[in-house]
Amino acid sequence: AQTVTQSQPEMSVQEAETVTLSCTYDTSESDYYLFWYKQPPSRQMILVIRQEAYKQQNATENRFSVNFQKAAKSFSLKISDSQLGDAAMYFCAYRKESGNTPLVFGKGTRLSVIA
Amino acid sequence: NAGVTQTPKFQVLKTGQSMTLQCAQDMNHEYMSWYRQDPGMGLRLIHYSVGAGITDQGEVPNGYNVSRSTTEDFPLRLLSAAPSQTSVYFCASSSFQGMGTQYFGPGTRLLVL
Protein backbone atom coordinates (compact mmCIF):
# COMPACT_ATOMS: atom_id res chain seq x y z
CA ALA A 1 0.00 0.00 0.00
CA GLN A 2 1.13 3.51 -0.69
CA THR A 3 2.20 5.65 2.24
CA VAL A 4 3.03 9.33 2.58
CA THR A 5 5.33 10.61 5.31
CA GLN A 6 5.72 14.16 6.52
CA SER A 7 8.55 14.08 9.02
CA GLN A 8 8.11 17.62 10.37
CA PRO A 9 5.02 17.93 12.58
CA GLU A 10 5.70 21.65 13.08
CA MET A 11 7.76 24.31 11.34
CA SER A 12 8.14 28.04 11.73
CA VAL A 13 9.42 30.77 9.44
CA GLN A 14 10.01 34.49 9.68
CA GLU A 15 7.84 36.66 7.50
CA ALA A 16 9.45 37.26 4.08
CA GLU A 17 11.80 34.28 4.52
CA THR A 18 11.76 30.95 2.71
CA VAL A 19 10.74 27.62 4.20
CA THR A 20 10.75 24.07 2.86
CA LEU A 21 8.33 21.37 3.99
CA SER A 22 9.37 17.75 3.47
CA CYS A 23 7.36 14.87 2.09
CA THR A 24 8.37 11.37 1.13
CA TYR A 25 6.19 8.61 -0.23
CA ASP A 26 6.36 4.93 -0.93
CA THR A 27 4.99 3.42 -4.11
CA SER A 28 5.80 0.79 -6.68
CA GLU A 29 3.92 2.68 -9.39
CA SER A 30 5.75 4.59 -12.10
CA ASP A 31 2.95 6.99 -12.96
CA TYR A 32 1.14 8.93 -10.25
CA TYR A 33 0.25 12.40 -9.03
CA LEU A 34 1.40 14.36 -6.01
CA PHE A 35 -0.35 17.23 -4.30
CA TRP A 36 0.13 19.78 -1.55
CA TYR A 37 -2.97 21.00 0.24
CA LYS A 38 -3.18 23.90 2.70
CA GLN A 39 -5.63 23.92 5.60
CA PRO A 40 -5.91 27.31 7.33
CA PRO A 41 -7.78 27.76 10.63
CA SER A 42 -11.04 27.92 8.67
CA ARG A 43 -10.49 24.17 8.02
CA GLN A 44 -11.10 24.51 4.29
CA MET A 45 -8.78 22.26 2.28
CA ILE A 46 -7.15 24.32 -0.46
CA LEU A 47 -5.04 22.92 -3.28
CA VAL A 48 -1.64 24.63 -3.33
CA ILE A 49 0.26 22.82 -6.06
CA ARG A 50 0.33 19.51 -7.92
CA GLN A 51 2.85 17.48 -9.88
CA GLU A 52 2.62 14.70 -12.43
CA ALA A 53 5.27 12.05 -11.85
CA TYR A 54 6.14 11.73 -15.53
CA LYS A 55 7.09 15.41 -15.71
CA GLN A 56 10.68 16.13 -14.73
CA GLN A 57 10.11 19.86 -14.45
CA ASN A 58 9.18 20.99 -10.97
CA ALA A 59 5.79 22.63 -10.63
CA THR A 60 5.54 26.26 -9.51
CA GLU A 61 2.60 28.41 -8.49
CA ASN A 62 3.61 31.99 -7.68
CA ARG A 63 5.52 31.82 -4.35
CA PHE A 64 5.06 28.05 -4.07
CA SER A 65 7.30 25.54 -5.78
CA VAL A 66 8.18 21.90 -5.36
CA ASN A 67 11.36 19.89 -5.48
CA PHE A 68 10.31 16.57 -6.99
CA GLN A 69 12.92 13.84 -6.79
CA LYS A 70 11.31 10.75 -8.31
CA ALA A 71 14.16 8.34 -7.62
CA ALA A 72 14.29 9.40 -3.99
CA LYS A 73 10.47 9.47 -3.77
CA SER A 74 10.62 12.95 -2.34
CA PHE A 75 8.24 15.86 -2.93
CA SER A 76 9.11 18.91 -0.85
CA LEU A 77 7.25 22.22 -0.89
CA LYS A 78 9.12 25.52 -0.88
CA ILE A 79 7.34 28.70 0.15
CA SER A 80 9.20 31.88 -0.77
CA ASP A 81 8.61 35.33 0.72
CA SER A 82 6.45 33.83 3.47
CA GLN A 83 3.38 35.79 4.46
CA LEU A 84 1.25 35.72 7.61
CA GLY A 85 -1.54 34.17 5.54
CA ASP A 86 0.65 31.16 4.82
CA ALA A 87 0.25 29.98 8.41
CA ALA A 88 -1.69 26.71 8.17
CA MET A 89 -1.50 22.93 8.19
CA TYR A 90 0.04 21.60 5.02
CA PHE A 91 -0.74 18.11 3.75
CA CYS A 92 1.15 16.17 1.15
CA ALA A 93 -0.93 13.66 -0.83
CA TYR A 94 -0.41 10.92 -3.41
CA ARG A 95 -2.69 9.41 -5.99
CA LYS A 96 -2.20 6.62 -8.51
CA GLU A 97 -2.50 7.68 -12.12
CA SER A 98 -5.92 6.09 -12.51
CA GLY A 99 -8.57 8.71 -11.77
CA ASN A 100 -10.77 6.42 -9.71
CA THR A 101 -8.33 5.76 -6.90
CA PRO A 102 -8.23 7.32 -3.43
CA LEU A 103 -5.94 10.12 -2.32
CA VAL A 104 -3.43 9.07 0.37
CA PHE A 105 -2.46 11.82 2.80
CA GLY A 106 0.48 12.44 5.06
CA LYS A 107 -0.21 13.49 8.65
CA GLY A 108 0.54 17.12 7.97
CA THR A 109 2.98 19.87 8.96
CA ARG A 110 1.80 22.85 10.95
CA LEU A 111 3.50 26.01 9.67
CA SER A 112 3.72 29.12 11.81
CA VAL A 113 4.75 32.46 10.34
CA ILE A 114 6.45 34.90 12.70
CA ALA A 115 6.00 38.61 12.08
CA ASN B 1 -20.79 26.60 -9.27
CA ALA B 2 -21.21 25.90 -5.57
CA GLY B 3 -18.53 23.19 -5.76
CA VAL B 4 -18.78 20.67 -2.92
CA THR B 5 -21.28 21.44 -0.18
CA GLN B 6 -21.73 19.72 3.17
CA THR B 7 -24.45 19.94 5.78
CA PRO B 8 -24.61 20.39 8.66
CA LYS B 9 -21.54 22.46 9.61
CA PHE B 10 -21.68 21.29 13.22
CA GLN B 11 -23.62 18.61 15.02
CA VAL B 12 -23.82 17.24 18.55
CA LEU B 13 -25.06 13.69 19.00
CA LYS B 14 -25.62 11.42 21.94
CA THR B 15 -24.08 7.96 21.98
CA GLY B 16 -26.28 5.54 20.07
CA GLN B 17 -28.04 8.13 17.94
CA SER B 18 -27.91 7.90 14.17
CA MET B 19 -27.55 10.67 11.65
CA THR B 20 -26.69 11.40 8.03
CA LEU B 21 -24.03 13.83 6.87
CA GLN B 22 -24.97 15.28 3.52
CA CYS B 23 -22.57 15.93 0.66
CA ALA B 24 -23.38 17.27 -2.79
CA GLN B 25 -21.33 18.45 -5.75
CA ASP B 26 -22.36 20.27 -8.90
CA MET B 27 -19.28 19.61 -11.01
CA ASN B 28 -20.49 16.31 -12.49
CA HIS B 29 -17.56 14.53 -10.88
CA GLU B 30 -17.54 10.75 -11.03
CA TYR B 31 -15.44 10.21 -7.91
CA MET B 32 -16.58 11.15 -4.40
CA SER B 33 -15.12 10.30 -1.03
CA TRP B 34 -15.46 10.83 2.71
CA TYR B 35 -12.56 11.48 5.07
CA ARG B 36 -12.32 12.00 8.77
CA GLN B 37 -9.70 14.26 10.30
CA ASP B 38 -8.43 13.71 13.83
CA PRO B 39 -5.57 15.59 15.53
CA GLY B 40 -2.19 14.19 14.49
CA MET B 41 -3.74 11.66 12.11
CA GLY B 42 -4.12 13.59 8.89
CA LEU B 43 -7.12 12.70 6.73
CA ARG B 44 -8.22 9.09 6.70
CA LEU B 45 -10.49 7.67 4.04
CA ILE B 46 -13.80 6.25 5.23
CA HIS B 47 -15.64 5.32 2.00
CA TYR B 48 -15.47 6.30 -1.62
CA SER B 49 -17.50 5.98 -4.80
CA VAL B 50 -16.45 5.89 -8.45
CA GLY B 51 -19.95 6.44 -9.78
CA ALA B 52 -23.66 6.11 -9.07
CA GLY B 53 -24.39 2.72 -7.55
CA ILE B 54 -20.72 1.93 -6.81
CA THR B 55 -19.14 2.35 -3.39
CA ASP B 56 -16.11 0.90 -1.65
CA GLN B 57 -14.50 0.94 1.76
CA GLY B 58 -11.52 2.99 2.72
CA GLU B 59 -9.15 2.78 5.65
CA VAL B 60 -11.66 3.34 8.49
CA PRO B 61 -15.15 2.21 7.34
CA ASN B 62 -16.49 0.65 10.53
CA GLY B 63 -19.58 2.36 11.91
CA TYR B 64 -20.36 4.19 8.68
CA ASN B 65 -22.56 3.48 5.67
CA VAL B 66 -22.72 5.21 2.30
CA SER B 67 -24.78 5.03 -0.83
CA ARG B 68 -24.59 6.79 -4.19
CA SER B 69 -27.92 6.92 -5.96
CA THR B 70 -27.04 9.99 -8.05
CA THR B 71 -23.84 11.50 -9.41
CA GLU B 72 -24.35 14.61 -7.29
CA ASP B 73 -24.99 13.22 -3.82
CA PHE B 74 -22.95 11.03 -1.49
CA PRO B 75 -24.40 10.90 2.04
CA LEU B 76 -22.55 9.37 4.98
CA ARG B 77 -24.61 7.59 7.63
CA LEU B 78 -23.58 6.98 11.20
CA LEU B 79 -25.61 4.00 12.32
CA SER B 80 -25.08 4.21 16.08
CA ALA B 81 -22.82 7.10 17.05
CA ALA B 82 -19.92 6.48 19.41
CA PRO B 83 -17.58 8.98 21.12
CA SER B 84 -14.76 7.62 18.93
CA GLN B 85 -16.57 9.10 15.95
CA THR B 86 -16.06 12.62 17.26
CA SER B 87 -14.13 14.18 14.42
CA VAL B 88 -14.21 16.58 11.50
CA TYR B 89 -15.61 15.00 8.35
CA PHE B 90 -14.72 16.09 4.85
CA CYS B 91 -16.37 15.17 1.59
CA ALA B 92 -14.38 15.49 -1.63
CA SER B 93 -14.99 14.96 -5.33
CA SER B 94 -12.90 14.70 -8.46
CA SER B 95 -13.14 13.98 -12.13
CA PHE B 96 -11.58 10.97 -13.80
CA GLN B 97 -10.05 13.35 -16.30
CA GLY B 98 -6.58 14.83 -16.00
CA MET B 99 -4.89 14.62 -12.65
CA GLY B 100 -8.06 13.87 -10.74
CA THR B 101 -7.52 16.76 -8.33
CA GLN B 102 -9.87 16.41 -5.39
CA TYR B 103 -12.01 19.35 -4.34
CA PHE B 104 -13.15 19.45 -0.75
CA GLY B 105 -16.26 20.58 1.02
CA PRO B 106 -16.00 22.89 4.07
CA GLY B 107 -16.26 20.03 6.56
CA THR B 108 -18.69 18.94 9.25
CA ARG B 109 -17.61 19.00 12.87
CA LEU B 110 -19.25 16.18 14.81
CA LEU B 111 -19.25 15.83 18.58
CA VAL B 112 -20.56 12.60 20.09
CA LEU B 113 -21.27 12.73 23.83
Tab-separated table of C-alpha atoms in Angstrom:
chain	number	residue	atom	x	y	z
A	1	ALA	CA	0.000	0.000	0.000
A	2	GLN	CA	1.132	3.506	-0.692
A	3	THR	CA	2.205	5.649	2.243
A	4	VAL	CA	3.030	9.332	2.581
A	5	THR	CA	5.333	10.606	5.312
A	6	GLN	CA	5.722	14.159	6.515
A	7	SER	CA	8.555	14.082	9.019
A	8	GLN	CA	8.113	17.619	10.373
A	9	PRO	CA	5.016	17.929	12.580
A	10	GLU	CA	5.699	21.651	13.078
A	11	MET	CA	7.757	24.314	11.344
A	12	SER	CA	8.142	28.040	11.732
A	13	VAL	CA	9.423	30.765	9.444
A	14	GLN	CA	10.005	34.488	9.684
A	15	GLU	CA	7.837	36.659	7.505
A	16	ALA	CA	9.453	37.258	4.083
A	17	GLU	CA	11.799	34.283	4.518
A	18	THR	CA	11.763	30.953	2.706
A	19	VAL	CA	10.738	27.622	4.202
A	20	THR	CA	10.752	24.071	2.859
A	21	LEU	CA	8.330	21.373	3.992
A	22	SER	CA	9.365	17.753	3.475
A	23	CYS	CA	7.355	14.874	2.090
A	24	THR	CA	8.367	11.365	1.133
A	25	TYR	CA	6.194	8.607	-0.229
A	26	ASP	CA	6.359	4.930	-0.927
A	27	THR	CA	4.986	3.417	-4.108
A	28	SER	CA	5.797	0.789	-6.685
A	29	GLU	CA	3.923	2.680	-9.394
A	30	SER	CA	5.755	4.595	-12.103
A	31	ASP	CA	2.951	6.989	-12.958
A	32	TYR	CA	1.144	8.930	-10.252
A	33	TYR	CA	0.250	12.399	-9.027
A	34	LEU	CA	1.399	14.362	-6.009
A	35	PHE	CA	-0.348	17.234	-4.298
A	36	TRP	CA	0.133	19.777	-1.554
A	37	TYR	CA	-2.974	21.003	0.235
A	38	LYS	CA	-3.183	23.896	2.696
A	39	GLN	CA	-5.633	23.919	5.603
A	40	PRO	CA	-5.914	27.314	7.329
A	41	PRO	CA	-7.778	27.759	10.633
A	42	SER	CA	-11.041	27.920	8.670
A	43	ARG	CA	-10.490	24.165	8.019
A	44	GLN	CA	-11.098	24.515	4.292
A	45	MET	CA	-8.783	22.262	2.275
A	46	ILE	CA	-7.148	24.322	-0.458
A	47	LEU	CA	-5.040	22.924	-3.279
A	48	VAL	CA	-1.641	24.632	-3.329
A	49	ILE	CA	0.262	22.822	-6.058
A	50	ARG	CA	0.333	19.513	-7.921
A	51	GLN	CA	2.853	17.483	-9.877
A	52	GLU	CA	2.617	14.705	-12.432
A	53	ALA	CA	5.272	12.052	-11.854
A	54	TYR	CA	6.145	11.727	-15.529
A	55	LYS	CA	7.089	15.408	-15.706
A	56	GLN	CA	10.676	16.125	-14.735
A	57	GLN	CA	10.112	19.862	-14.454
A	58	ASN	CA	9.184	20.989	-10.968
A	59	ALA	CA	5.789	22.632	-10.627
A	60	THR	CA	5.540	26.259	-9.514
A	61	GLU	CA	2.595	28.409	-8.492
A	62	ASN	CA	3.613	31.989	-7.680
A	63	ARG	CA	5.518	31.822	-4.351
A	64	PHE	CA	5.064	28.053	-4.071
A	65	SER	CA	7.303	25.542	-5.778
A	66	VAL	CA	8.181	21.899	-5.356
A	67	ASN	CA	11.361	19.890	-5.484
A	68	PHE	CA	10.310	16.571	-6.988
A	69	GLN	CA	12.918	13.841	-6.790
A	70	LYS	CA	11.315	10.746	-8.312
A	71	ALA	CA	14.161	8.340	-7.619
A	72	ALA	CA	14.289	9.405	-3.990
A	73	LYS	CA	10.468	9.474	-3.766
A	74	SER	CA	10.618	12.949	-2.335
A	75	PHE	CA	8.237	15.858	-2.929
A	76	SER	CA	9.110	18.914	-0.851
A	77	LEU	CA	7.252	22.222	-0.888
A	78	LYS	CA	9.122	25.521	-0.879
A	79	ILE	CA	7.343	28.698	0.152
A	80	SER	CA	9.199	31.881	-0.774
A	81	ASP	CA	8.611	35.329	0.716
A	82	SER	CA	6.449	33.830	3.469
A	83	GLN	CA	3.383	35.787	4.464
A	84	LEU	CA	1.251	35.717	7.607
A	85	GLY	CA	-1.542	34.166	5.542
A	86	ASP	CA	0.650	31.156	4.818
A	87	ALA	CA	0.246	29.982	8.412
A	88	ALA	CA	-1.687	26.712	8.170
A	89	MET	CA	-1.504	22.931	8.191
A	90	TYR	CA	0.038	21.599	5.018
A	91	PHE	CA	-0.736	18.115	3.755
A	92	CYS	CA	1.152	16.169	1.149
A	93	ALA	CA	-0.926	13.658	-0.831
A	94	TYR	CA	-0.413	10.924	-3.407
A	95	ARG	CA	-2.692	9.412	-5.985
A	96	LYS	CA	-2.203	6.621	-8.505
A	97	GLU	CA	-2.500	7.675	-12.118
A	98	SER	CA	-5.924	6.090	-12.507
A	99	GLY	CA	-8.573	8.711	-11.774
A	100	ASN	CA	-10.766	6.422	-9.710
A	101	THR	CA	-8.327	5.763	-6.897
A	102	PRO	CA	-8.232	7.323	-3.434
A	103	LEU	CA	-5.937	10.118	-2.324
A	104	VAL	CA	-3.429	9.065	0.367
A	105	PHE	CA	-2.463	11.823	2.800
A	106	GLY	CA	0.480	12.443	5.062
A	107	LYS	CA	-0.207	13.490	8.645
A	108	GLY	CA	0.543	17.124	7.967
A	109	THR	CA	2.976	19.868	8.957
A	110	ARG	CA	1.803	22.849	10.951
A	111	LEU	CA	3.495	26.005	9.674
A	112	SER	CA	3.723	29.122	11.813
A	113	VAL	CA	4.753	32.463	10.338
A	114	ILE	CA	6.449	34.905	12.699
A	115	ALA	CA	5.997	38.610	12.084
B	1	ASN	CA	-20.793	26.600	-9.265
B	2	ALA	CA	-21.212	25.895	-5.570
B	3	GLY	CA	-18.533	23.187	-5.759
B	4	VAL	CA	-18.776	20.671	-2.921
B	5	THR	CA	-21.283	21.443	-0.182
B	6	GLN	CA	-21.731	19.723	3.168
B	7	THR	CA	-24.454	19.939	5.777
B	8	PRO	CA	-24.610	20.395	8.663
B	9	LYS	CA	-21.540	22.456	9.608
B	10	PHE	CA	-21.682	21.294	13.218
B	11	GLN	CA	-23.622	18.606	15.021
B	12	VAL	CA	-23.818	17.240	18.552
B	13	LEU	CA	-25.063	13.688	19.005
B	14	LYS	CA	-25.619	11.420	21.942
B	15	THR	CA	-24.075	7.964	21.976
B	16	GLY	CA	-26.282	5.545	20.074
B	17	GLN	CA	-28.043	8.129	17.936
B	18	SER	CA	-27.907	7.903	14.174
B	19	MET	CA	-27.548	10.666	11.652
B	20	THR	CA	-26.693	11.399	8.034
B	21	LEU	CA	-24.034	13.833	6.872
B	22	GLN	CA	-24.965	15.280	3.519
B	23	CYS	CA	-22.570	15.934	0.657
B	24	ALA	CA	-23.377	17.265	-2.789
B	25	GLN	CA	-21.326	18.447	-5.754
B	26	ASP	CA	-22.363	20.274	-8.899
B	27	MET	CA	-19.279	19.614	-11.012
B	28	ASN	CA	-20.487	16.312	-12.494
B	29	HIS	CA	-17.557	14.526	-10.881
B	30	GLU	CA	-17.535	10.751	-11.029
B	31	TYR	CA	-15.437	10.213	-7.906
B	32	MET	CA	-16.581	11.149	-4.401
B	33	SER	CA	-15.125	10.297	-1.030
B	34	TRP	CA	-15.464	10.830	2.706
B	35	TYR	CA	-12.560	11.476	5.071
B	36	ARG	CA	-12.322	12.000	8.771
B	37	GLN	CA	-9.697	14.260	10.301
B	38	ASP	CA	-8.426	13.712	13.826
B	39	PRO	CA	-5.573	15.586	15.527
B	40	GLY	CA	-2.192	14.193	14.487
B	41	MET	CA	-3.744	11.662	12.107
B	42	GLY	CA	-4.122	13.594	8.892
B	43	LEU	CA	-7.118	12.698	6.734
B	44	ARG	CA	-8.224	9.086	6.703
B	45	LEU	CA	-10.486	7.666	4.040
B	46	ILE	CA	-13.804	6.254	5.225
B	47	HIS	CA	-15.643	5.324	1.998
B	48	TYR	CA	-15.467	6.305	-1.618
B	49	SER	CA	-17.496	5.984	-4.804
B	50	VAL	CA	-16.449	5.888	-8.446
B	51	GLY	CA	-19.949	6.439	-9.778
B	52	ALA	CA	-23.657	6.111	-9.067
B	53	GLY	CA	-24.391	2.719	-7.546
B	54	ILE	CA	-20.723	1.927	-6.807
B	55	THR	CA	-19.137	2.347	-3.391
B	56	ASP	CA	-16.107	0.897	-1.653
B	57	GLN	CA	-14.504	0.936	1.759
B	58	GLY	CA	-11.521	2.993	2.721
B	59	GLU	CA	-9.149	2.783	5.651
B	60	VAL	CA	-11.659	3.336	8.488
B	61	PRO	CA	-15.146	2.213	7.338
B	62	ASN	CA	-16.491	0.646	10.533
B	63	GLY	CA	-19.579	2.355	11.909
B	64	TYR	CA	-20.356	4.193	8.676
B	65	ASN	CA	-22.564	3.483	5.673
B	66	VAL	CA	-22.718	5.207	2.304
B	67	SER	CA	-24.784	5.025	-0.831
B	68	ARG	CA	-24.590	6.789	-4.189
B	69	SER	CA	-27.916	6.920	-5.955
B	70	THR	CA	-27.045	9.985	-8.050
B	71	THR	CA	-23.841	11.498	-9.407
B	72	GLU	CA	-24.354	14.613	-7.294
B	73	ASP	CA	-24.990	13.219	-3.815
B	74	PHE	CA	-22.949	11.028	-1.493
B	75	PRO	CA	-24.401	10.899	2.042
B	76	LEU	CA	-22.548	9.370	4.979
B	77	ARG	CA	-24.614	7.593	7.626
B	78	LEU	CA	-23.583	6.979	11.201
B	79	LEU	CA	-25.613	4.005	12.316
B	80	SER	CA	-25.084	4.212	16.081
B	81	ALA	CA	-22.820	7.097	17.047
B	82	ALA	CA	-19.920	6.479	19.413
B	83	PRO	CA	-17.578	8.979	21.122
B	84	SER	CA	-14.755	7.616	18.935
B	85	GLN	CA	-16.569	9.103	15.951
B	86	THR	CA	-16.063	12.617	17.257
B	87	SER	CA	-14.128	14.178	14.417
B	88	VAL	CA	-14.212	16.576	11.504
B	89	TYR	CA	-15.615	15.005	8.351
B	90	PHE	CA	-14.725	16.092	4.848
B	91	CYS	CA	-16.369	15.170	1.595
B	92	ALA	CA	-14.382	15.495	-1.632
B	93	SER	CA	-14.992	14.961	-5.328
B	94	SER	CA	-12.899	14.700	-8.461
B	95	SER	CA	-13.140	13.977	-12.129
B	96	PHE	CA	-11.576	10.972	-13.795
B	97	GLN	CA	-10.054	13.351	-16.297
B	98	GLY	CA	-6.583	14.832	-15.998
B	99	MET	CA	-4.888	14.624	-12.649
B	100	GLY	CA	-8.057	13.868	-10.741
B	101	THR	CA	-7.521	16.755	-8.331
B	102	GLN	CA	-9.869	16.405	-5.386
B	103	TYR	CA	-12.006	19.351	-4.342
B	104	PHE	CA	-13.149	19.445	-0.755
B	105	GLY	CA	-16.258	20.584	1.023
B	106	PRO	CA	-16.004	22.888	4.067
B	107	GLY	CA	-16.258	20.033	6.564
B	108	THR	CA	-18.692	18.936	9.252
B	109	ARG	CA	-17.610	19.002	12.873
B	110	LEU	CA	-19.253	16.178	14.806
B	111	LEU	CA	-19.248	15.835	18.585
B	112	VAL	CA	-20.560	12.603	20.090
B	113	LEU	CA	-21.269	12.734	23.826
